[in-house]
CSV table of C-alpha atoms and ligand atoms in Angstrom, one decimal:
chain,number,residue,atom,x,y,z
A,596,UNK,CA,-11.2,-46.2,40.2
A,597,UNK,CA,-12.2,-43.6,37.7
A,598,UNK,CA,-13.9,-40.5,37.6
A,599,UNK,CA,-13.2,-38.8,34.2
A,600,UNK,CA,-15.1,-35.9,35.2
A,601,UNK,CA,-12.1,-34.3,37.4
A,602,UNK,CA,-9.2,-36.0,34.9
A,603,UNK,CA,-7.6,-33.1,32.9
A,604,UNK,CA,-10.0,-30.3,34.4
A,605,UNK,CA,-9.4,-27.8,36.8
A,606,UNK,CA,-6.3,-26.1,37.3
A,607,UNK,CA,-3.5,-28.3,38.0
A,608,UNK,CA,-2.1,-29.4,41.5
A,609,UNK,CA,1.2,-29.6,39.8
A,610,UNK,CA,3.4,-28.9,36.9
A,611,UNK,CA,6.9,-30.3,37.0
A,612,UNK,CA,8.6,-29.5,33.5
A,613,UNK,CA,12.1,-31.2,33.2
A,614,UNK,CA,12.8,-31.6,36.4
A,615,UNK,CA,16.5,-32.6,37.1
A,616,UNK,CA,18.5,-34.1,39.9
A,617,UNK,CA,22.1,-35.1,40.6
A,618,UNK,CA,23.5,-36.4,43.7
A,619,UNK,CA,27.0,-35.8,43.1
A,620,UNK,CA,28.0,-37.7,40.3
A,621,UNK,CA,24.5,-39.9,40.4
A,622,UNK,CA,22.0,-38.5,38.3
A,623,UNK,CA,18.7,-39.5,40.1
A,624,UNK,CA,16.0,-37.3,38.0
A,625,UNK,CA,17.0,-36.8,34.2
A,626,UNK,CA,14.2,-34.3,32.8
A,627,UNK,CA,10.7,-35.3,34.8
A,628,UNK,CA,7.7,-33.8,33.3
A,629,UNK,CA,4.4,-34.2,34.8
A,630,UNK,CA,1.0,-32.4,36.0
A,631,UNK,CA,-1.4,-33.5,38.3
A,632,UNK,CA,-5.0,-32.5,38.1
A,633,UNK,CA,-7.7,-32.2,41.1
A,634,UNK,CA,-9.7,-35.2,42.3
A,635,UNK,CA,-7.1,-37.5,40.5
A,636,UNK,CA,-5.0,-40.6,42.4
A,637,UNK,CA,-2.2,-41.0,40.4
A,638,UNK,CA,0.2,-43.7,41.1
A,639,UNK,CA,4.3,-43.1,40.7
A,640,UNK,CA,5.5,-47.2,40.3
A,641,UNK,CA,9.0,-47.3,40.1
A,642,UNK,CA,11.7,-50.0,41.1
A,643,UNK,CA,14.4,-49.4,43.6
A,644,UNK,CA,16.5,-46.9,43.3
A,645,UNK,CA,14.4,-45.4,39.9
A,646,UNK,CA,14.0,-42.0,41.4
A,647,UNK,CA,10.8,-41.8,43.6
A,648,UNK,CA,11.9,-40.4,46.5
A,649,UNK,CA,13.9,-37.7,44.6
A,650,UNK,CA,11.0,-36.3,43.2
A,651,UNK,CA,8.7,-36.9,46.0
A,652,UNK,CA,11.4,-34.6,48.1
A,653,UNK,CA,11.4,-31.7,45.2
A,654,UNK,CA,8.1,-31.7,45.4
A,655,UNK,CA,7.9,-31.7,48.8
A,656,UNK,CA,10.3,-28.6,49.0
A,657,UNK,CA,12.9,-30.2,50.7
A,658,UNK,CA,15.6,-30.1,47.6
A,659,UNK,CA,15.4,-28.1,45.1
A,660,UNK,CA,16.0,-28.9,41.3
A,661,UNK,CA,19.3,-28.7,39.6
A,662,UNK,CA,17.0,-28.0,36.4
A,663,UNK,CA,13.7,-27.3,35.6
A,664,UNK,CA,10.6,-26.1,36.9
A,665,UNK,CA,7.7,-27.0,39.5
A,666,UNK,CA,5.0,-25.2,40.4
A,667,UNK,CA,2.5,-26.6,43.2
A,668,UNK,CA,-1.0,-25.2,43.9
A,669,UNK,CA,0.2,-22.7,41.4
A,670,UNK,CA,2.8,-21.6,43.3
A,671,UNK,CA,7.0,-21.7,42.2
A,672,UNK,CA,8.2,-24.1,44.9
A,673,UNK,CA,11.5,-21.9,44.6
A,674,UNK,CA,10.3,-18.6,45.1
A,675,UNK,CA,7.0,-19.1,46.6
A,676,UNK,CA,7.8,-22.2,49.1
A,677,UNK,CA,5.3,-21.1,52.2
A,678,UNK,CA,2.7,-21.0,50.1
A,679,UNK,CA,3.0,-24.2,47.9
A,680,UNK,CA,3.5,-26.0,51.0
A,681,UNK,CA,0.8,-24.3,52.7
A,682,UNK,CA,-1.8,-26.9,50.3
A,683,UNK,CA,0.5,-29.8,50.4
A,684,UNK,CA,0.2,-32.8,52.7
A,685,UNK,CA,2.9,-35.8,52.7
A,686,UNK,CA,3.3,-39.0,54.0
A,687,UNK,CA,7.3,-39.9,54.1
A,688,UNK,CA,8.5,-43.3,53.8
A,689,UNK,CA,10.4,-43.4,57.3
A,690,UNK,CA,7.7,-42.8,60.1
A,691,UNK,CA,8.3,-39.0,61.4
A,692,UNK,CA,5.5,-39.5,64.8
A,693,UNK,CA,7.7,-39.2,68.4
A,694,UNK,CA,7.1,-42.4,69.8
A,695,UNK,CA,6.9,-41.1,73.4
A,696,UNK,CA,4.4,-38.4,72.6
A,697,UNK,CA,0.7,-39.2,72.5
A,698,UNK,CA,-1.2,-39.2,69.2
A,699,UNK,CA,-3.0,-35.8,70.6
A,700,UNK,CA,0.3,-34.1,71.4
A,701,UNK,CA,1.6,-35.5,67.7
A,702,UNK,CA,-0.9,-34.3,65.8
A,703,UNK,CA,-1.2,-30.6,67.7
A,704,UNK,CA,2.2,-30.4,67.2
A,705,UNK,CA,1.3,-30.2,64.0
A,706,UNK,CA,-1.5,-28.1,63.9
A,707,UNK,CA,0.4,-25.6,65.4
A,708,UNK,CA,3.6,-25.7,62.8
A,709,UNK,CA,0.4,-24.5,60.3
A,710,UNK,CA,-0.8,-21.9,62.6
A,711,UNK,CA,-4.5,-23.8,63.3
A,712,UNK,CA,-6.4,-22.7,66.0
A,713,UNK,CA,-6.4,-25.0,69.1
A,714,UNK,CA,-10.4,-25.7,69.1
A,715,UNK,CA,-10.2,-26.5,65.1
A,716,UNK,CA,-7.2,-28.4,66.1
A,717,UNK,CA,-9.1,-29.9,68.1
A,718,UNK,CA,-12.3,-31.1,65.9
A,719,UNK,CA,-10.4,-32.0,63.5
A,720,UNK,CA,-8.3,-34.4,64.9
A,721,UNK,CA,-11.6,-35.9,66.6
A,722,UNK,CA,-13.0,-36.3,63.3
A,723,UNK,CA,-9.5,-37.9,61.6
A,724,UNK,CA,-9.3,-40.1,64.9
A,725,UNK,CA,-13.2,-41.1,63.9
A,726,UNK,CA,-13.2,-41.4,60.3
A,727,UNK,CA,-10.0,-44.1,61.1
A,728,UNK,CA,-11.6,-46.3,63.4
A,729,UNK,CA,-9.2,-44.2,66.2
A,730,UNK,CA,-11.6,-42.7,68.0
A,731,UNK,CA,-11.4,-42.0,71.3
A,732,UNK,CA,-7.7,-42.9,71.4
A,733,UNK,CA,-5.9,-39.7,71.1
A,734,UNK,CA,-4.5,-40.2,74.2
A,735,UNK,CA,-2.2,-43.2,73.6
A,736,UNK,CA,1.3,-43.1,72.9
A,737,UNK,CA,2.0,-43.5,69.1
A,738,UNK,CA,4.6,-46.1,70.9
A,739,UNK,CA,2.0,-48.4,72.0
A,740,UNK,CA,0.3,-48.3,68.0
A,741,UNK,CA,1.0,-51.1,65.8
A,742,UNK,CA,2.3,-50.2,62.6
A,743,UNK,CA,-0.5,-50.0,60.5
A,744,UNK,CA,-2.4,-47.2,63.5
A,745,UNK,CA,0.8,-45.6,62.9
A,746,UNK,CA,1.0,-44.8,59.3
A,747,UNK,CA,-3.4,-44.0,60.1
A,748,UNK,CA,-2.2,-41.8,62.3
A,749,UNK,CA,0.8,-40.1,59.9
A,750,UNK,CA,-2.1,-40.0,57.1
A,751,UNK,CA,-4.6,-38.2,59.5
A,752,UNK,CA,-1.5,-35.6,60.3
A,753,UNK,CA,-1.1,-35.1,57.0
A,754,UNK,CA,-4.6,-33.8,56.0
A,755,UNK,CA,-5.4,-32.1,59.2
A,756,UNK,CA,-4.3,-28.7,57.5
A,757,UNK,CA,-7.0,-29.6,54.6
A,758,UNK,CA,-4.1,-29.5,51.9
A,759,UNK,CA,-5.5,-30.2,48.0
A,760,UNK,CA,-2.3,-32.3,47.1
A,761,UNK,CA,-1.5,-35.3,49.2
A,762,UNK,CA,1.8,-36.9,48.4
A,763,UNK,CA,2.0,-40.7,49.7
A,764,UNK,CA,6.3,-42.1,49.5
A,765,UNK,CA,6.1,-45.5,49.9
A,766,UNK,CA,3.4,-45.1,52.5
A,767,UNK,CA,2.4,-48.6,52.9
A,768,UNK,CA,6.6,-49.9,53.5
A,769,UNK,CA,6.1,-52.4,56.7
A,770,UNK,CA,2.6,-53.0,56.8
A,771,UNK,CA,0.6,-56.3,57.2
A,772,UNK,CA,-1.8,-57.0,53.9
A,773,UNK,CA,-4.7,-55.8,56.0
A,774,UNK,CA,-3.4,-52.2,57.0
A,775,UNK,CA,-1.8,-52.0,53.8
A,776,UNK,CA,-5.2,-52.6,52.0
A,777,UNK,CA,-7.4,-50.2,54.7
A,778,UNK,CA,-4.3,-47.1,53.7
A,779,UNK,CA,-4.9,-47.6,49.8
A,780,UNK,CA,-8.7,-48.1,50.4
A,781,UNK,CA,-8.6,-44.7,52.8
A,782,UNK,CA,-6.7,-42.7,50.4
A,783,UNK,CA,-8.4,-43.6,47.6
A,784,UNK,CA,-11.4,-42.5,49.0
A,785,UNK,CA,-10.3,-39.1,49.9
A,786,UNK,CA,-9.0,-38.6,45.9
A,787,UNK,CA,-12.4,-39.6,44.5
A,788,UNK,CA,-14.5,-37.5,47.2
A,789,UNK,CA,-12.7,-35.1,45.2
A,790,UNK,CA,-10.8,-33.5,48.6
A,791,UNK,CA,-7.0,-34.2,47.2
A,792,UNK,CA,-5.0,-35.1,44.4
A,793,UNK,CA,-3.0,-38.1,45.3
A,794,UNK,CA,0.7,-38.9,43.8
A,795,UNK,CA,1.1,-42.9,45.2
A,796,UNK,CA,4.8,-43.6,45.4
A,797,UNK,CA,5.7,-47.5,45.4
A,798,UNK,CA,7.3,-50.2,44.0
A,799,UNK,CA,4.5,-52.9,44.2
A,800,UNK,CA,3.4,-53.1,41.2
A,801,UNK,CA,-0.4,-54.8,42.8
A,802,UNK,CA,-0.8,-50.9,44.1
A,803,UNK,CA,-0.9,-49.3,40.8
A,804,UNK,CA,-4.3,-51.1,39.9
A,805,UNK,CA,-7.1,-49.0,41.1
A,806,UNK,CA,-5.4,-45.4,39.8
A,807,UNK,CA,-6.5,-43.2,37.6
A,808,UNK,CA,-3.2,-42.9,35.9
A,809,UNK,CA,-0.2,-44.7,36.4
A,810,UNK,CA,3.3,-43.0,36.2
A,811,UNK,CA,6.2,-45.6,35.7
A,812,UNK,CA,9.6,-44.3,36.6
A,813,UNK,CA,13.2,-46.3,35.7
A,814,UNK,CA,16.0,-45.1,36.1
A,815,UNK,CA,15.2,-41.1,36.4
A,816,UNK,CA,12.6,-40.9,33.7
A,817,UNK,CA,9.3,-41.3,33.3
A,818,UNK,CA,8.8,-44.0,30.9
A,819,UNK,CA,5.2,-44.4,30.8
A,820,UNK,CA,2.0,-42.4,31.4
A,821,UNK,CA,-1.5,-43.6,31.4
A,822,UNK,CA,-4.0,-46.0,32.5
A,823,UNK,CA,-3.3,-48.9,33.9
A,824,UNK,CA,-5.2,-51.0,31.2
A,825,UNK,CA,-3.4,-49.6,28.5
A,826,UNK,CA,0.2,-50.7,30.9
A,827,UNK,CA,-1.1,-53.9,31.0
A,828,UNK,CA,-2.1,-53.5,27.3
A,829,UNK,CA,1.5,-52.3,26.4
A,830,UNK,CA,2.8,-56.0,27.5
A,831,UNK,CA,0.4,-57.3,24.9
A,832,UNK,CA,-2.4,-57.8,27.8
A,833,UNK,CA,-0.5,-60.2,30.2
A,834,UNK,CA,-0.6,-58.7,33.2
A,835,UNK,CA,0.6,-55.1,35.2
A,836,UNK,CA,3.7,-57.1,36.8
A,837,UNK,CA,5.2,-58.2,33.0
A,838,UNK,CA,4.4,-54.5,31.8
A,839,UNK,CA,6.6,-52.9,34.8
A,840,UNK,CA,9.2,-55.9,34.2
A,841,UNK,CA,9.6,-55.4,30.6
A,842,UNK,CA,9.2,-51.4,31.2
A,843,UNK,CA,12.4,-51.5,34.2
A,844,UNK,CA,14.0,-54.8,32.9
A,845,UNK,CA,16.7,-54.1,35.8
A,846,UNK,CA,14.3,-55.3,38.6
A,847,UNK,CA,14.1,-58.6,37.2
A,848,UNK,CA,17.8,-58.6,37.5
A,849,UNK,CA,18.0,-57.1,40.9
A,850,UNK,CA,20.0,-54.4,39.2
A,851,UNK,CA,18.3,-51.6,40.8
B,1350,ADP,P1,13.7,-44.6,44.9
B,1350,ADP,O1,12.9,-43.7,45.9
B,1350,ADP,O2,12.9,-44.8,43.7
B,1350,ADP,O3,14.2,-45.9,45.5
B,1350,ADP,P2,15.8,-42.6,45.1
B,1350,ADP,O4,15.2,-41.3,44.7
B,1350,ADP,O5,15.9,-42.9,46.6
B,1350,ADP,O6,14.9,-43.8,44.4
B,1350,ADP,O7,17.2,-42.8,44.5
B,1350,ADP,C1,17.5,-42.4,43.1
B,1350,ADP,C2,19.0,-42.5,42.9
B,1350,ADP,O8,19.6,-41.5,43.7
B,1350,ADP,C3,19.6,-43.8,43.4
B,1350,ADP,O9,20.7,-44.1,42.5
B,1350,ADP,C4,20.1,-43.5,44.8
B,1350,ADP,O10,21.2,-44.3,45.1
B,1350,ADP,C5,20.5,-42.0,44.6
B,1350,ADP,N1,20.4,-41.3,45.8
B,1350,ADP,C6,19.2,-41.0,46.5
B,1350,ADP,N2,19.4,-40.2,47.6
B,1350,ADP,C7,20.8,-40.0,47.6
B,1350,ADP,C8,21.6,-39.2,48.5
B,1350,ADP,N3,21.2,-38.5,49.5
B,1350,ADP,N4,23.0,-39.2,48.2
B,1350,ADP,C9,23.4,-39.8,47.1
B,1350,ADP,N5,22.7,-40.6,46.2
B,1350,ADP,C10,21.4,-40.6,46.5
């Protein structure tokens, strides 16, 4: 997927400009530089352990840096938060739904943390429900779901406030080969409709191949930025899995 058009144009989603994160002694971001542009689905590919969640939670407001600095939607994530977060939607890697509630009662819930107004709510849930294959189902508990309705269900959450930056963390963790394919397909969608910019987090390297831009991450830095023909290029053209093992040689040796 490509749509040069939207690449580099616009103002940008984000700027992260040496962005840097201990855990106590760990350092799990070394000096992360990036900016995402509108319309563009970028994917982060990382191993284990290389830092993706990290960023995806400074981004996300929920830690803030040691070091450097990140805008969103133009807006400081430090001293501007409500607002950066106002435009952001995320999808976390552990499923954040209550089980008990229906997917109505889930998803208003939400709708209400942004301050939407119960008959918008309303229609736009109907139309996420719809556009999902969901429809007509907002009344079931998320408990009775399979996995793959519930990660439709966490994505539909996740845009029902209309944000322009939609951050995906391992979205597709769990899910069969079907579900996981319908997500990526879904998503991708969105980014080249030009309603979000999308930052992909994963580890499977087979995920990175439709993106606009591939991000590869080891070990807290960014350590290769660009399309994902010129990654496989990099590897002297063998294939997107030897240009992420020779780029993070520690997953080969279930180091990280
Ligand atoms: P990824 O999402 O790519 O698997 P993480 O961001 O989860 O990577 O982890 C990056 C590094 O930070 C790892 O070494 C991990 O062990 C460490 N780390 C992550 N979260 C914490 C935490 N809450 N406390 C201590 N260390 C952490």
């Amino acid at each position: 997927m490509t749509h040069p058009e939207t690449t580099d144009s616009g103002t940008p989603v984000l700027i992260a400009s040496a962005l840097q994160k201990s855990y106590g002694a760990t350092l799990a971001l070394k000096s992360v530089s990036l900016s995402l542009y509108p319309g563009q689905f970028v994917a982060l590919l990382g191993p284990n352990g290389a830092g993706k969640s990290t960023l995806v939670q400074l981004l996300s407001g929920l830690f803030v840096p040691d070091r450097g600095d990140l805008s969103v939607l133009g807006f400081d994530i430090r001293t501007q938060a409500p607002r950066a977060l106002a435009g952001l939607g995320v999808v976390f890697q552990q499923s954040s739904l209550d089980l008990d509630l229906s997917i109505r009662a889930n998803l208003l819930f939400h709708t209400d943390l942004h301050g939407i107004a119960r008959k918008t709510a309303l229609q736009r849930i109907a139309a996420g429900l719809e556009q999902h294959g969901l429809q007509g189902q907002d009344g079931v508990a998320v408990r009775a779901l399979s996995g793959g309705n519930r990660r439709k269900v966490e994505l539909i959450r996740a845009l029902l406030h209309q944000p322009k930056f939609l951050l995906m963390d391992e979205a597709t963790v769990g899910l069969d080969p079907a579900s996981r394919h319908d997500l990526m397909r879904s998503v991708e969608a969105l980014a080249q409709a030009g309603e979000v910019a999308v930052l992909w987090a994963t580890h499977l390297v087979d995920e990175v191949a439709h993106a606009d831009r591939v991000l590869v991450l080891s070990q807290g830095e960014i350590v290769f930025d660009g399309l994902p023909s010129e990654l496989i290029a990099q590897s002297g053209g063998l294939s997107l899995e030897q240009a992420f093992l020779q780029l993070c040689p520690a997953t080969r040796n279930g180091k990280s």
